[in-house]
mmCIF file of C-alpha atoms in Angstrom:
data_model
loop_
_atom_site.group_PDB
_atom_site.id
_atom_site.type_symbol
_atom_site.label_atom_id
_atom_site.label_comp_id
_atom_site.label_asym_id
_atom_site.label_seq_id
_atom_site.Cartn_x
_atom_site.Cartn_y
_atom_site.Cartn_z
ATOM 1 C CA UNK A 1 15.003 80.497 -62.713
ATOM 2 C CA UNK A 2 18.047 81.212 -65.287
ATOM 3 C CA UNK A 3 20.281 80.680 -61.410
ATOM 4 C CA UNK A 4 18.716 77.506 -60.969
ATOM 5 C CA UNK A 5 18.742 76.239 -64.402
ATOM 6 C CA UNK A 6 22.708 77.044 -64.579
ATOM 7 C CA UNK A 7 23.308 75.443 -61.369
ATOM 8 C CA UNK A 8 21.767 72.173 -63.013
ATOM 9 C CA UNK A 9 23.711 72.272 -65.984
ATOM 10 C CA UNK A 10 26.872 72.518 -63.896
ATOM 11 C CA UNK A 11 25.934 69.797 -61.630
ATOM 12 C CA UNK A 12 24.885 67.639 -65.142
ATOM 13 C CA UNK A 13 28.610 68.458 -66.297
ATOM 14 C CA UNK A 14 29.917 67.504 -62.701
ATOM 15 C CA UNK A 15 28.341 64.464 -62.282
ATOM 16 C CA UNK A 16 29.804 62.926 -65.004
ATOM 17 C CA UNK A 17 33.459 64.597 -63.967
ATOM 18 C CA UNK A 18 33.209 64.816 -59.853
ATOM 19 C CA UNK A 19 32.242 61.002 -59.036
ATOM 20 C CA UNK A 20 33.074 60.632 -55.065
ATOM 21 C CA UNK A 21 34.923 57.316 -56.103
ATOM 22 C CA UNK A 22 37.531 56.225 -58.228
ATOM 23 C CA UNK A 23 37.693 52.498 -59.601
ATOM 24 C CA UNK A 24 40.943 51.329 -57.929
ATOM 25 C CA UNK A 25 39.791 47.630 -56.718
ATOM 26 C CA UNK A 26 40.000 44.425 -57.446
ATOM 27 C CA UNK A 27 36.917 43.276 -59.085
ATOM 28 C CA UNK A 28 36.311 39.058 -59.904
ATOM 29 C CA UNK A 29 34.433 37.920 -62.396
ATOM 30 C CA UNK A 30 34.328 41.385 -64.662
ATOM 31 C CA UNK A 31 31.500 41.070 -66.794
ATOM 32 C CA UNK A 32 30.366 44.405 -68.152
ATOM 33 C CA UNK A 33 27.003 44.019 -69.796
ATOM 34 C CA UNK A 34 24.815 47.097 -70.293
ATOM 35 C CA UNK A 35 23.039 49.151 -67.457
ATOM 36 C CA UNK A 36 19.987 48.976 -66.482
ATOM 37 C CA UNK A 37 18.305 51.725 -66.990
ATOM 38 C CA UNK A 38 15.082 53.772 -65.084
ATOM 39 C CA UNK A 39 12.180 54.971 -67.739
ATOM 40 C CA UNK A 40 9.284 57.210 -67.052
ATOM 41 C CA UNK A 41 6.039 57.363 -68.596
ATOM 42 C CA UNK A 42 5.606 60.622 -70.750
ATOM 43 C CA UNK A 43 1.725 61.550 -70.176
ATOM 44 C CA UNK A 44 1.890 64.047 -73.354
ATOM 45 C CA UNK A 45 2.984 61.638 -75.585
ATOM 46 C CA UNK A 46 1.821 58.313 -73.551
ATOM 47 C CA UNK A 47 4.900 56.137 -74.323
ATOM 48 C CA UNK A 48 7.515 55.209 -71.730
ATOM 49 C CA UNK A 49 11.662 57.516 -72.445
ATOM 50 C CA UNK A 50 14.648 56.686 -71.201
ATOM 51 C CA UNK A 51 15.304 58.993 -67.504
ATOM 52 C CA UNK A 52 18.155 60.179 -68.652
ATOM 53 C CA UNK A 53 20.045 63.085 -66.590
ATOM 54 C CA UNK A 54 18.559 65.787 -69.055
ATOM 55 C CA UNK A 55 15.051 64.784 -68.202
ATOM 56 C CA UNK A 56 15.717 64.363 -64.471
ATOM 57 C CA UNK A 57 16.910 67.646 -64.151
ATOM 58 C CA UNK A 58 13.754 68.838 -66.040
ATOM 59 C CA UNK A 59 11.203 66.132 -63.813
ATOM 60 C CA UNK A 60 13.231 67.765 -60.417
ATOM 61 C CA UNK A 61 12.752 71.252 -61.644
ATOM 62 C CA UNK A 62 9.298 71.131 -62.337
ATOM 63 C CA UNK A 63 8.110 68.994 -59.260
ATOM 64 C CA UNK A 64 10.773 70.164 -57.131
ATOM 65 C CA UNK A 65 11.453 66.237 -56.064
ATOM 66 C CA UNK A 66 12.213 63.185 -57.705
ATOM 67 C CA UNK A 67 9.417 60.424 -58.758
ATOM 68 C CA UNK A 68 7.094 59.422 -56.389
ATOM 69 C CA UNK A 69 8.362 55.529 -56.618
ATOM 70 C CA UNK A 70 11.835 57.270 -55.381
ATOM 71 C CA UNK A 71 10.139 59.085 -52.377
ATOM 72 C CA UNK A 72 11.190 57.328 -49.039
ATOM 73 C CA UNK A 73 8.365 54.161 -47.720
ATOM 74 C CA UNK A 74 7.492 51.319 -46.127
ATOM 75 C CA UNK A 75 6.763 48.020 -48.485
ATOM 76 C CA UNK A 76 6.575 44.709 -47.973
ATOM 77 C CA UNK A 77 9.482 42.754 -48.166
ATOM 78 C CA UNK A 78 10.230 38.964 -47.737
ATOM 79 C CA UNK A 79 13.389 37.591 -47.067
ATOM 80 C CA UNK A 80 15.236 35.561 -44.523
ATOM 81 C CA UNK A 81 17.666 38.900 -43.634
ATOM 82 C CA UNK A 82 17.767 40.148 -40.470
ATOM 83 C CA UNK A 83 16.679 43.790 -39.344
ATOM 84 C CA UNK A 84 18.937 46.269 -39.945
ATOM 85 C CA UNK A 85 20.547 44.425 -43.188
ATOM 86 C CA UNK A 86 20.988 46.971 -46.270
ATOM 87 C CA UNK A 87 19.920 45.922 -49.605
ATOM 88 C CA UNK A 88 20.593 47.672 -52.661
ATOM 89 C CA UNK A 89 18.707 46.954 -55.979
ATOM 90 C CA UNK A 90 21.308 48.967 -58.377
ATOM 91 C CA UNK A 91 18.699 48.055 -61.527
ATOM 92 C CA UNK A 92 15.902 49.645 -60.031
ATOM 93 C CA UNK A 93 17.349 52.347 -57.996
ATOM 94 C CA UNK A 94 16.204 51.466 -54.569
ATOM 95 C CA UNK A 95 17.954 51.012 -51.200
ATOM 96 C CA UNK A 96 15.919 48.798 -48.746
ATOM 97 C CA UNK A 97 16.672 48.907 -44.780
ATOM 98 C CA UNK A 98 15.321 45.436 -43.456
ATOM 99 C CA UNK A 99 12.627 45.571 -40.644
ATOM 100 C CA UNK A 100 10.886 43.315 -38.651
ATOM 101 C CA UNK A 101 7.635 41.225 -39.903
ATOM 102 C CA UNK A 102 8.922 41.074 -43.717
ATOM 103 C CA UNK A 103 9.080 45.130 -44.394
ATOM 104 C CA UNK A 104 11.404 47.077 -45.490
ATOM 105 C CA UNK A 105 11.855 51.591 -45.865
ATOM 106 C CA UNK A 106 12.383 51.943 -49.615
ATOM 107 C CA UNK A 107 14.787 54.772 -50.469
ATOM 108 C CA UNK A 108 15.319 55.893 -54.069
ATOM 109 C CA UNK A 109 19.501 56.049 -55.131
ATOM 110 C CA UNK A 110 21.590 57.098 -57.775
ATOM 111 C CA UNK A 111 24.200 54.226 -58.572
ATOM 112 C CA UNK A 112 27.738 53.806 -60.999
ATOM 113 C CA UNK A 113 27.160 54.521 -64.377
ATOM 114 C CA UNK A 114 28.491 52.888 -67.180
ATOM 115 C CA UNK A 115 31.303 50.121 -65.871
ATOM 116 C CA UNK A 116 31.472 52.009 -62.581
ATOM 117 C CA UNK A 117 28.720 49.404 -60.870
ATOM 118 C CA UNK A 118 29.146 46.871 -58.829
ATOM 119 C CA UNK A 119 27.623 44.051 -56.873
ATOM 120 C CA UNK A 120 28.419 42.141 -53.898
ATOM 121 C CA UNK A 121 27.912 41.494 -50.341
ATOM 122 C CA UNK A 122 29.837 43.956 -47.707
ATOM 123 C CA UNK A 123 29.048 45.720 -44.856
ATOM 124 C CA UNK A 124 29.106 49.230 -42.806
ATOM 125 C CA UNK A 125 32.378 49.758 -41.612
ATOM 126 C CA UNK A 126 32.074 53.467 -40.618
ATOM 127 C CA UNK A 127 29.623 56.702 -40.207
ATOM 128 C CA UNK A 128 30.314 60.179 -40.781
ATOM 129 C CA UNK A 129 28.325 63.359 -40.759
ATOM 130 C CA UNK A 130 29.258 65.803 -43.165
ATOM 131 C CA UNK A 131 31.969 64.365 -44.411
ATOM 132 C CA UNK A 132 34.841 65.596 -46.140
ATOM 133 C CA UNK A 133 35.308 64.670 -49.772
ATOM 134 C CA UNK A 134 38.812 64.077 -51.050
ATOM 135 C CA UNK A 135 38.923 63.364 -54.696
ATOM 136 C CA UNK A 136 41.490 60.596 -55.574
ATOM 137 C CA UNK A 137 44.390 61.011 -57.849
ATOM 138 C CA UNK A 138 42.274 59.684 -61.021
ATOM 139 C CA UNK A 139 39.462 61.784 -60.709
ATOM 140 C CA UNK A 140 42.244 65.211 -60.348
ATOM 141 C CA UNK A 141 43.449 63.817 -63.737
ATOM 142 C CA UNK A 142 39.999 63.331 -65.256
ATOM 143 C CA UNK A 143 38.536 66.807 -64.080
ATOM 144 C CA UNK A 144 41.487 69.828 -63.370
ATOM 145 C CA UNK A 145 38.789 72.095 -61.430
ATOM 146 C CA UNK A 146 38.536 69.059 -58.580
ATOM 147 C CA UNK A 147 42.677 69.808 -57.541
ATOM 148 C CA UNK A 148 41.387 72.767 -55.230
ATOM 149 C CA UNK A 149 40.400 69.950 -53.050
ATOM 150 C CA UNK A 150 43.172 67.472 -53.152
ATOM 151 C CA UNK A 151 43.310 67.984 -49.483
ATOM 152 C CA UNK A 152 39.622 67.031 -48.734
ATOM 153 C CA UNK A 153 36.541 69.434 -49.242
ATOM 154 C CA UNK A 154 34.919 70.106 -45.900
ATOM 155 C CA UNK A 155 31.515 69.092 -45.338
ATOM 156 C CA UNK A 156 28.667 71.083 -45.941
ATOM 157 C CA UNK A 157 25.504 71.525 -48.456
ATOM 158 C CA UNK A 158 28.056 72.637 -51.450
ATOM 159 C CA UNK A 159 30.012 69.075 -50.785
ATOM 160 C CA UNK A 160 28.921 66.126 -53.045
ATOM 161 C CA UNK A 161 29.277 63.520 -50.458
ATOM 162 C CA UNK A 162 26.061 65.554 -48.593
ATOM 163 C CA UNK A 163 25.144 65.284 -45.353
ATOM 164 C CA UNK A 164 25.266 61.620 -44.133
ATOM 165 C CA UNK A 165 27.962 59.063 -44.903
ATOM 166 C CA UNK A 166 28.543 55.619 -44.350
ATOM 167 C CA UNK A 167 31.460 54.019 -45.497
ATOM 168 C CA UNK A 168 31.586 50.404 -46.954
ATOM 169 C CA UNK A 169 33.898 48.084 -45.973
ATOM 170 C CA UNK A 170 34.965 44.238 -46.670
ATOM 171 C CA UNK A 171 36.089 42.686 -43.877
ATOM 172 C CA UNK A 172 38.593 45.505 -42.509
ATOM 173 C CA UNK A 173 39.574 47.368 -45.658
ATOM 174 C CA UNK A 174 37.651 50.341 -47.066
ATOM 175 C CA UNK A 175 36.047 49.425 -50.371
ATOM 176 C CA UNK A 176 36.893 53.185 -51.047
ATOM 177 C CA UNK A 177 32.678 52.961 -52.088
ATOM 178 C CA UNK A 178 30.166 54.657 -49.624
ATOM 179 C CA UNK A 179 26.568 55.442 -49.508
ATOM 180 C CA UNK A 180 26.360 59.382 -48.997
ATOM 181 C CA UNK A 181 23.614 61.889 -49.660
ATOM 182 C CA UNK A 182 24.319 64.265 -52.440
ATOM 183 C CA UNK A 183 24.165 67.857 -53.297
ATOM 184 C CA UNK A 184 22.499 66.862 -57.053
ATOM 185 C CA UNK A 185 19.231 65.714 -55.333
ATOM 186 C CA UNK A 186 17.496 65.385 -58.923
ATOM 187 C CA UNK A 187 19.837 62.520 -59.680
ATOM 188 C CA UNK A 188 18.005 60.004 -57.948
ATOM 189 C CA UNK A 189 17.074 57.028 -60.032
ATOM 190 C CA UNK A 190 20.121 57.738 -62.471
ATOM 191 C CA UNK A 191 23.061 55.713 -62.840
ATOM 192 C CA UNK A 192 25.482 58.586 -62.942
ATOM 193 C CA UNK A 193 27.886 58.194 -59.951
ATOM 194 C CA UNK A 194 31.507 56.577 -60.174
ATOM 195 C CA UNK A 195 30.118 53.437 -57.807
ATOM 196 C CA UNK A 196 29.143 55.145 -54.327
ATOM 197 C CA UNK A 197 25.374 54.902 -53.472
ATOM 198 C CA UNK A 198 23.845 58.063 -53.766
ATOM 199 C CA UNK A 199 20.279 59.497 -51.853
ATOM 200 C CA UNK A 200 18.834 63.182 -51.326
ATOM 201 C CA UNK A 201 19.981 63.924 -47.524
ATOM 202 C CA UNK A 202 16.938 63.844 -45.574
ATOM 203 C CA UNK A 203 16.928 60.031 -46.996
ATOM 204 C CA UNK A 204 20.650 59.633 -45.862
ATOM 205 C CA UNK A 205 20.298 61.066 -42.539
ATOM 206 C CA UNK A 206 17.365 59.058 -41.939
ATOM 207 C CA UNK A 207 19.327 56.075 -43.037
ATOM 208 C CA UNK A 208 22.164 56.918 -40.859
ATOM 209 C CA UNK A 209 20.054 57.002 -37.920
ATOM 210 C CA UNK A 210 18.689 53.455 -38.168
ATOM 211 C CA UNK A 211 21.782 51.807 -39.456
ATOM 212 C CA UNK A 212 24.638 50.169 -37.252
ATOM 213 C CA UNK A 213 28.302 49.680 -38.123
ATOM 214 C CA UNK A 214 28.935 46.426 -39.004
ATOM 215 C CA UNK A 215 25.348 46.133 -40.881
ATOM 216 C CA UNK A 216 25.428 43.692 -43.597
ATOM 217 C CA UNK A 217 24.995 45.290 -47.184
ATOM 218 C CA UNK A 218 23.819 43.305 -49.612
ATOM 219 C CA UNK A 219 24.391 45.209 -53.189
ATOM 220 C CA UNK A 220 22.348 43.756 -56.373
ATOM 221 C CA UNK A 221 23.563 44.925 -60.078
ATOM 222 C CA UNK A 222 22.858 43.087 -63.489
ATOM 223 C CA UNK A 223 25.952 42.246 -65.045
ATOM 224 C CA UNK A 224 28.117 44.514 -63.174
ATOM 225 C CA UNK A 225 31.568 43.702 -61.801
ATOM 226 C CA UNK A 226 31.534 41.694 -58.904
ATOM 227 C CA UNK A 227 33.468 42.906 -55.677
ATOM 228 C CA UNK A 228 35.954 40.034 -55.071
ATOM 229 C CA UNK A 229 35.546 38.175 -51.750
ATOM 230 C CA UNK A 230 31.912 36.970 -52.865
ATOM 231 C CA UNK B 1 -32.650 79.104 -64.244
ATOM 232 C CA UNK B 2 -31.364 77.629 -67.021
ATOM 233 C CA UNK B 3 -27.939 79.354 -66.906
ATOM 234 C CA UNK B 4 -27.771 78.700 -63.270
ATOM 235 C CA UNK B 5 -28.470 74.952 -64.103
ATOM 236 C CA UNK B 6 -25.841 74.968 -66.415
ATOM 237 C CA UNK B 7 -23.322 77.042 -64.097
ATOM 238 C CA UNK B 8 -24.016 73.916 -61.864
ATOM 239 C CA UNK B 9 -23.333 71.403 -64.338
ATOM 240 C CA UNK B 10 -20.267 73.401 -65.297
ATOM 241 C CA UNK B 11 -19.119 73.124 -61.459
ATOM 242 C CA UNK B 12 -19.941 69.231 -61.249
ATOM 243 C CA UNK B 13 -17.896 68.504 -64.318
ATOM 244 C CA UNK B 14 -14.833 70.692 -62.948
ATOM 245 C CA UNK B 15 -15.741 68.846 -59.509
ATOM 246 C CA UNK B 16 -15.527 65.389 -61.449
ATOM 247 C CA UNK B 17 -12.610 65.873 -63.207
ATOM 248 C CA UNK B 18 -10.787 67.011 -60.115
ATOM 249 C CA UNK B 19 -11.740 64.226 -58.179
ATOM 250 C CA UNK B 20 -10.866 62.200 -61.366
ATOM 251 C CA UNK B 21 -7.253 63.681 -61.743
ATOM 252 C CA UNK B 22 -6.633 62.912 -57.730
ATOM 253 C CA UNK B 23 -7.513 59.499 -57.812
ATOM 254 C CA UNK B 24 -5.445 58.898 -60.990
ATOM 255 C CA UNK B 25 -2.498 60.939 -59.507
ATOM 256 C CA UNK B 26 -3.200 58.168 -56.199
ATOM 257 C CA UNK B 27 -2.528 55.335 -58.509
ATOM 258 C CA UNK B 28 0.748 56.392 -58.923
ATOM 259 C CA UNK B 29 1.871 55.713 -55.656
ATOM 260 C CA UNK B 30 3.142 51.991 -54.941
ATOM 261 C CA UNK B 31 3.797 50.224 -51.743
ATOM 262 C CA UNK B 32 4.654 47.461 -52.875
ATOM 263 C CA UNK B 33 7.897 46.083 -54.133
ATOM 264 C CA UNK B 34 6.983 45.238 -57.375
ATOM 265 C CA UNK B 35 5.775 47.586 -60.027
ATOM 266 C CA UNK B 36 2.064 48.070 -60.166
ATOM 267 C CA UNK B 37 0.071 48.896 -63.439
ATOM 268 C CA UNK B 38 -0.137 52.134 -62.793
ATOM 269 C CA UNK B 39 3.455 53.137 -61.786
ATOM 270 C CA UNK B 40 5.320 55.982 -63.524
ATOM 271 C CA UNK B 41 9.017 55.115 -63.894
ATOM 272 C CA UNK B 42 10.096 51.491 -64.273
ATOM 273 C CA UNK B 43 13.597 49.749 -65.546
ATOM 274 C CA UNK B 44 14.209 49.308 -69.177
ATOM 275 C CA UNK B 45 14.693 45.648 -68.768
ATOM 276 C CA UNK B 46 12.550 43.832 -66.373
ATOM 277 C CA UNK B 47 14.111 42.040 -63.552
ATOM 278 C CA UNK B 48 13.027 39.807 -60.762
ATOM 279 C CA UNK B 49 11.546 41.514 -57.789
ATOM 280 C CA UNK B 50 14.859 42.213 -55.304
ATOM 281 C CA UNK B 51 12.954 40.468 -52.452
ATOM 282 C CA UNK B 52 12.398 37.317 -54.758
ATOM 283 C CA UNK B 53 16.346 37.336 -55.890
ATOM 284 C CA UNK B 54 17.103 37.068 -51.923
ATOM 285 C CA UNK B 55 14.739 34.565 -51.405
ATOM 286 C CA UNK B 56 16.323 32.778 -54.280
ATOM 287 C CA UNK B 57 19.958 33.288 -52.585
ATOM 288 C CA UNK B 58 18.799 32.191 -49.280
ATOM 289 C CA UNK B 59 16.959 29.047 -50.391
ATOM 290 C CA UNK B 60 20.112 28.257 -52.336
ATOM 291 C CA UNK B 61 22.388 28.164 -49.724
ATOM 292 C CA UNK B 62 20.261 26.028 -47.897
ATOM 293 C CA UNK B 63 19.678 23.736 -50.405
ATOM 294 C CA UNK B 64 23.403 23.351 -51.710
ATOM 295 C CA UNK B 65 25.408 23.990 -47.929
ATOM 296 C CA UNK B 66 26.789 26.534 -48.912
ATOM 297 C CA UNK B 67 30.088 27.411 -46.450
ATOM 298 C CA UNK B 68 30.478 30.785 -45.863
ATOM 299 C CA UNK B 69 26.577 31.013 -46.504
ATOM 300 C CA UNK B 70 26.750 33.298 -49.463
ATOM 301 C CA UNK B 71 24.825 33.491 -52.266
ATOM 302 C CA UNK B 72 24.623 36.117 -54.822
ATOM 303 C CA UNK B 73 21.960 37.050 -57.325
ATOM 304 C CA UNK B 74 23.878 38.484 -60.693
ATOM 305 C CA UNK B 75 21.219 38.887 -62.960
ATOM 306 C CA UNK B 76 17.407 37.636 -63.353
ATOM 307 C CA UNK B 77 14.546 37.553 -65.984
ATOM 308 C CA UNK B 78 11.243 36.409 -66.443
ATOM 309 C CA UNK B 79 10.550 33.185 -67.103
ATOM 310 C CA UNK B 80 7.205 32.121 -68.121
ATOM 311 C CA UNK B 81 3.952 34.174 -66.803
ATOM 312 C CA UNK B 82 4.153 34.006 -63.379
ATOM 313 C CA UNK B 83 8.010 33.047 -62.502
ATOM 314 C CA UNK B 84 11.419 34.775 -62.845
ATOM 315 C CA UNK B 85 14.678 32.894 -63.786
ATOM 316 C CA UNK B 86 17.503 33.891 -60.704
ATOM 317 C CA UNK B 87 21.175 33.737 -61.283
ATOM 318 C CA UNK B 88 23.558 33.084 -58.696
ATOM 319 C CA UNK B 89 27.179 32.966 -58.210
ATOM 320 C CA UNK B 90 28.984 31.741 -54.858
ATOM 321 C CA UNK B 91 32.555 30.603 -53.627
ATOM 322 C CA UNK B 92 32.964 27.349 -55.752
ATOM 323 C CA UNK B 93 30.099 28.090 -58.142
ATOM 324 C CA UNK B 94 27.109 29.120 -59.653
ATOM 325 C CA UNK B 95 23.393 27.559 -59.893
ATOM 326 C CA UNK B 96 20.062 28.848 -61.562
ATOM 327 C CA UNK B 97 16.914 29.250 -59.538
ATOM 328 C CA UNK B 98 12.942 29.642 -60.529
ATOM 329 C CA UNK B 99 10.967 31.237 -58.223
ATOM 330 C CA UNK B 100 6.940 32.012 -58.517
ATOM 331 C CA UNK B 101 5.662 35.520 -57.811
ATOM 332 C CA UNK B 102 4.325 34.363 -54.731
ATOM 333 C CA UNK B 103 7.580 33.932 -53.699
ATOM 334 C CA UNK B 104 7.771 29.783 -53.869
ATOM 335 C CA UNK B 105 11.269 28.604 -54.920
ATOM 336 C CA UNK B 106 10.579 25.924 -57.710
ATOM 337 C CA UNK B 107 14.070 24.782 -58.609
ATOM 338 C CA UNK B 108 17.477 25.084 -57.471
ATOM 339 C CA UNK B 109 20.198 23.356 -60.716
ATOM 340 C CA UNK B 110 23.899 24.260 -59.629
ATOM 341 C CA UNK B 111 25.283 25.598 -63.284
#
């Protein structure tokens, strides 16, 4: 238990320090209001706390998953997108894969924290399985420990980009942002990342399977920064 | 007799309260895109439903002609009982929508 319980505090101390993203882009329209945030309701004491990364940690150790509204399923959905189209509600921590006859597969995410969201309207411009995670130049500056992989971190279970990857682009051009699985599966429903789109693997390998490059992603975020070309 | 009565009793209640506990831990589960009354995490600040906010964009571009046929959704609220307030920016500008919670569109103002 005292294994697992140190491997959460590192990955609480390396999610705020090993974001798979830095913020070099050109944003429009920067207005940084505050978060929104998940809460869960606290049977002992009946009242609804802030789902911060402390408690999610604790919520993941004890049920070994995240919340049941983060679990992977089918809703109802109605809009005029076409199948296949990606929608990401950054406030409430869902990604939604359009299918026919107004549903959708709900997936629960973990998106930017603090000034790292976004929102905007892109699309899939590239897949990768276990993909290699190369921390930029920033993020070696913020966190010392990350310069062991200057030269890309291969994939595998250990590597925070997880299993699945799929890489967003506008137009032609990388956004440098992706939506990967994870190896900090208990920070689902957080908004802890440095702007990529995080789910547990089993989600993002699911996803990956369904989606096709060139899929239109539709991203959603109160207040966040807006990625130019909107 | 009487302790055996009351050894089944004892089992009923424990049978009750199990059942109880199951059906209460079922009404946590949603299928639904919008937050039920008996859900277990929600948002600290309650926005429109996401498939509402695309409904609102999509409506909007119709409405307006948008070219390029983008609309974005930036941020939402309620606004009265039953509606939420949508706001949306484009290329060349921004408008507010209302939309019901059955998913009618009730006004489209460009801002």
């Amino acid at each position: 238990m005292s294994g697992l319980m140190s491997k959460l505090a590192a990955g609480l101390r390396a999610a705020f320090t090993w974001g798979p993203a830095a913020l070099v882009l050109t944003l429009a329209g920067v207005a940084m209001a505050q978060n929104v945030g998940t809460q869960i309701y606290d049977n002992t004491n009946r009242k609804w706390v802030d789902y911060t990364p402390q408690v999610a940690a604790r919520y993941y150790r004890i049920h070994g998953q995240a919340p049941e509204e983060f679990q992977r399923q089918v809703v109802q959905f109605r809009t005029a997108e076409k199948p296949g189209t990606i929608i990401i509600d950054g406030d409430r921590h869902f990604l939604y894969l359009v299918l026919p006859n107004f549903q959708a597969i709900r997936y629960g995410i973990g998106v930017g924290r603090e000034g790292f969201g976004w929102a905007g309207i892109v699309k899939v411009g590239r897949k990768q399985e276990w993909p290699t995670w190369t921390p930029p130049k920033e993020m070696i500056e913020r966190d010392p420990d990350s310069a062991k992989w200057a030269n890309g971190m291969p994939g595998g279970p250990d590597n925070p980009l997880g299993a699945r990857a799929l890489y967003i682009y506008e137009g032609n051009r990388d956004t440098i942002y992706r939506i990967h699985g994870t190896n900090q599966p208990w920070s689902i429903g957080l908004n802890i990342s440095s702007g990529c789109i995080r789910m547990n693997n089993d989600d993002v390998t699911d996803l990956y399977s369904r989606v096709e490059i060139g899929a239109k992603v539709i991203v959603l975020m109160q207040g966040a920064a807006l990625y130019k070309g909107v | 007799m009487t302790r055996s009565h009351s050894k089944g009793n004892w089992k009923l209640g424990i049978g009750c309260a199990t059942a109880a506990g199951l059906l209460l831990i079922g009404g946590c589960n949603t299928s639904s895109s919008n937050a039920g009354a008996s859900q277990t995490v929600r948002t600290s600040e309650e926005t429109a439903p996401t498939d509402l906010q695309l409904l609102c964009a999509s409506k909007t571009v119709e409405k307006l002609q948008i070219s390029g046929g983008n609309a974005l959704p930036v941020s939402s609220a309620r606004s009265g009982e039953q509606a939420y307030q949508v706001n949306l920016t484009f290329e060349g500008g921004q408008a507010t929508c209302i939309i019901d919670e059955s998913g009618v569109v009730q006004s489209i103002t460009p801002v």
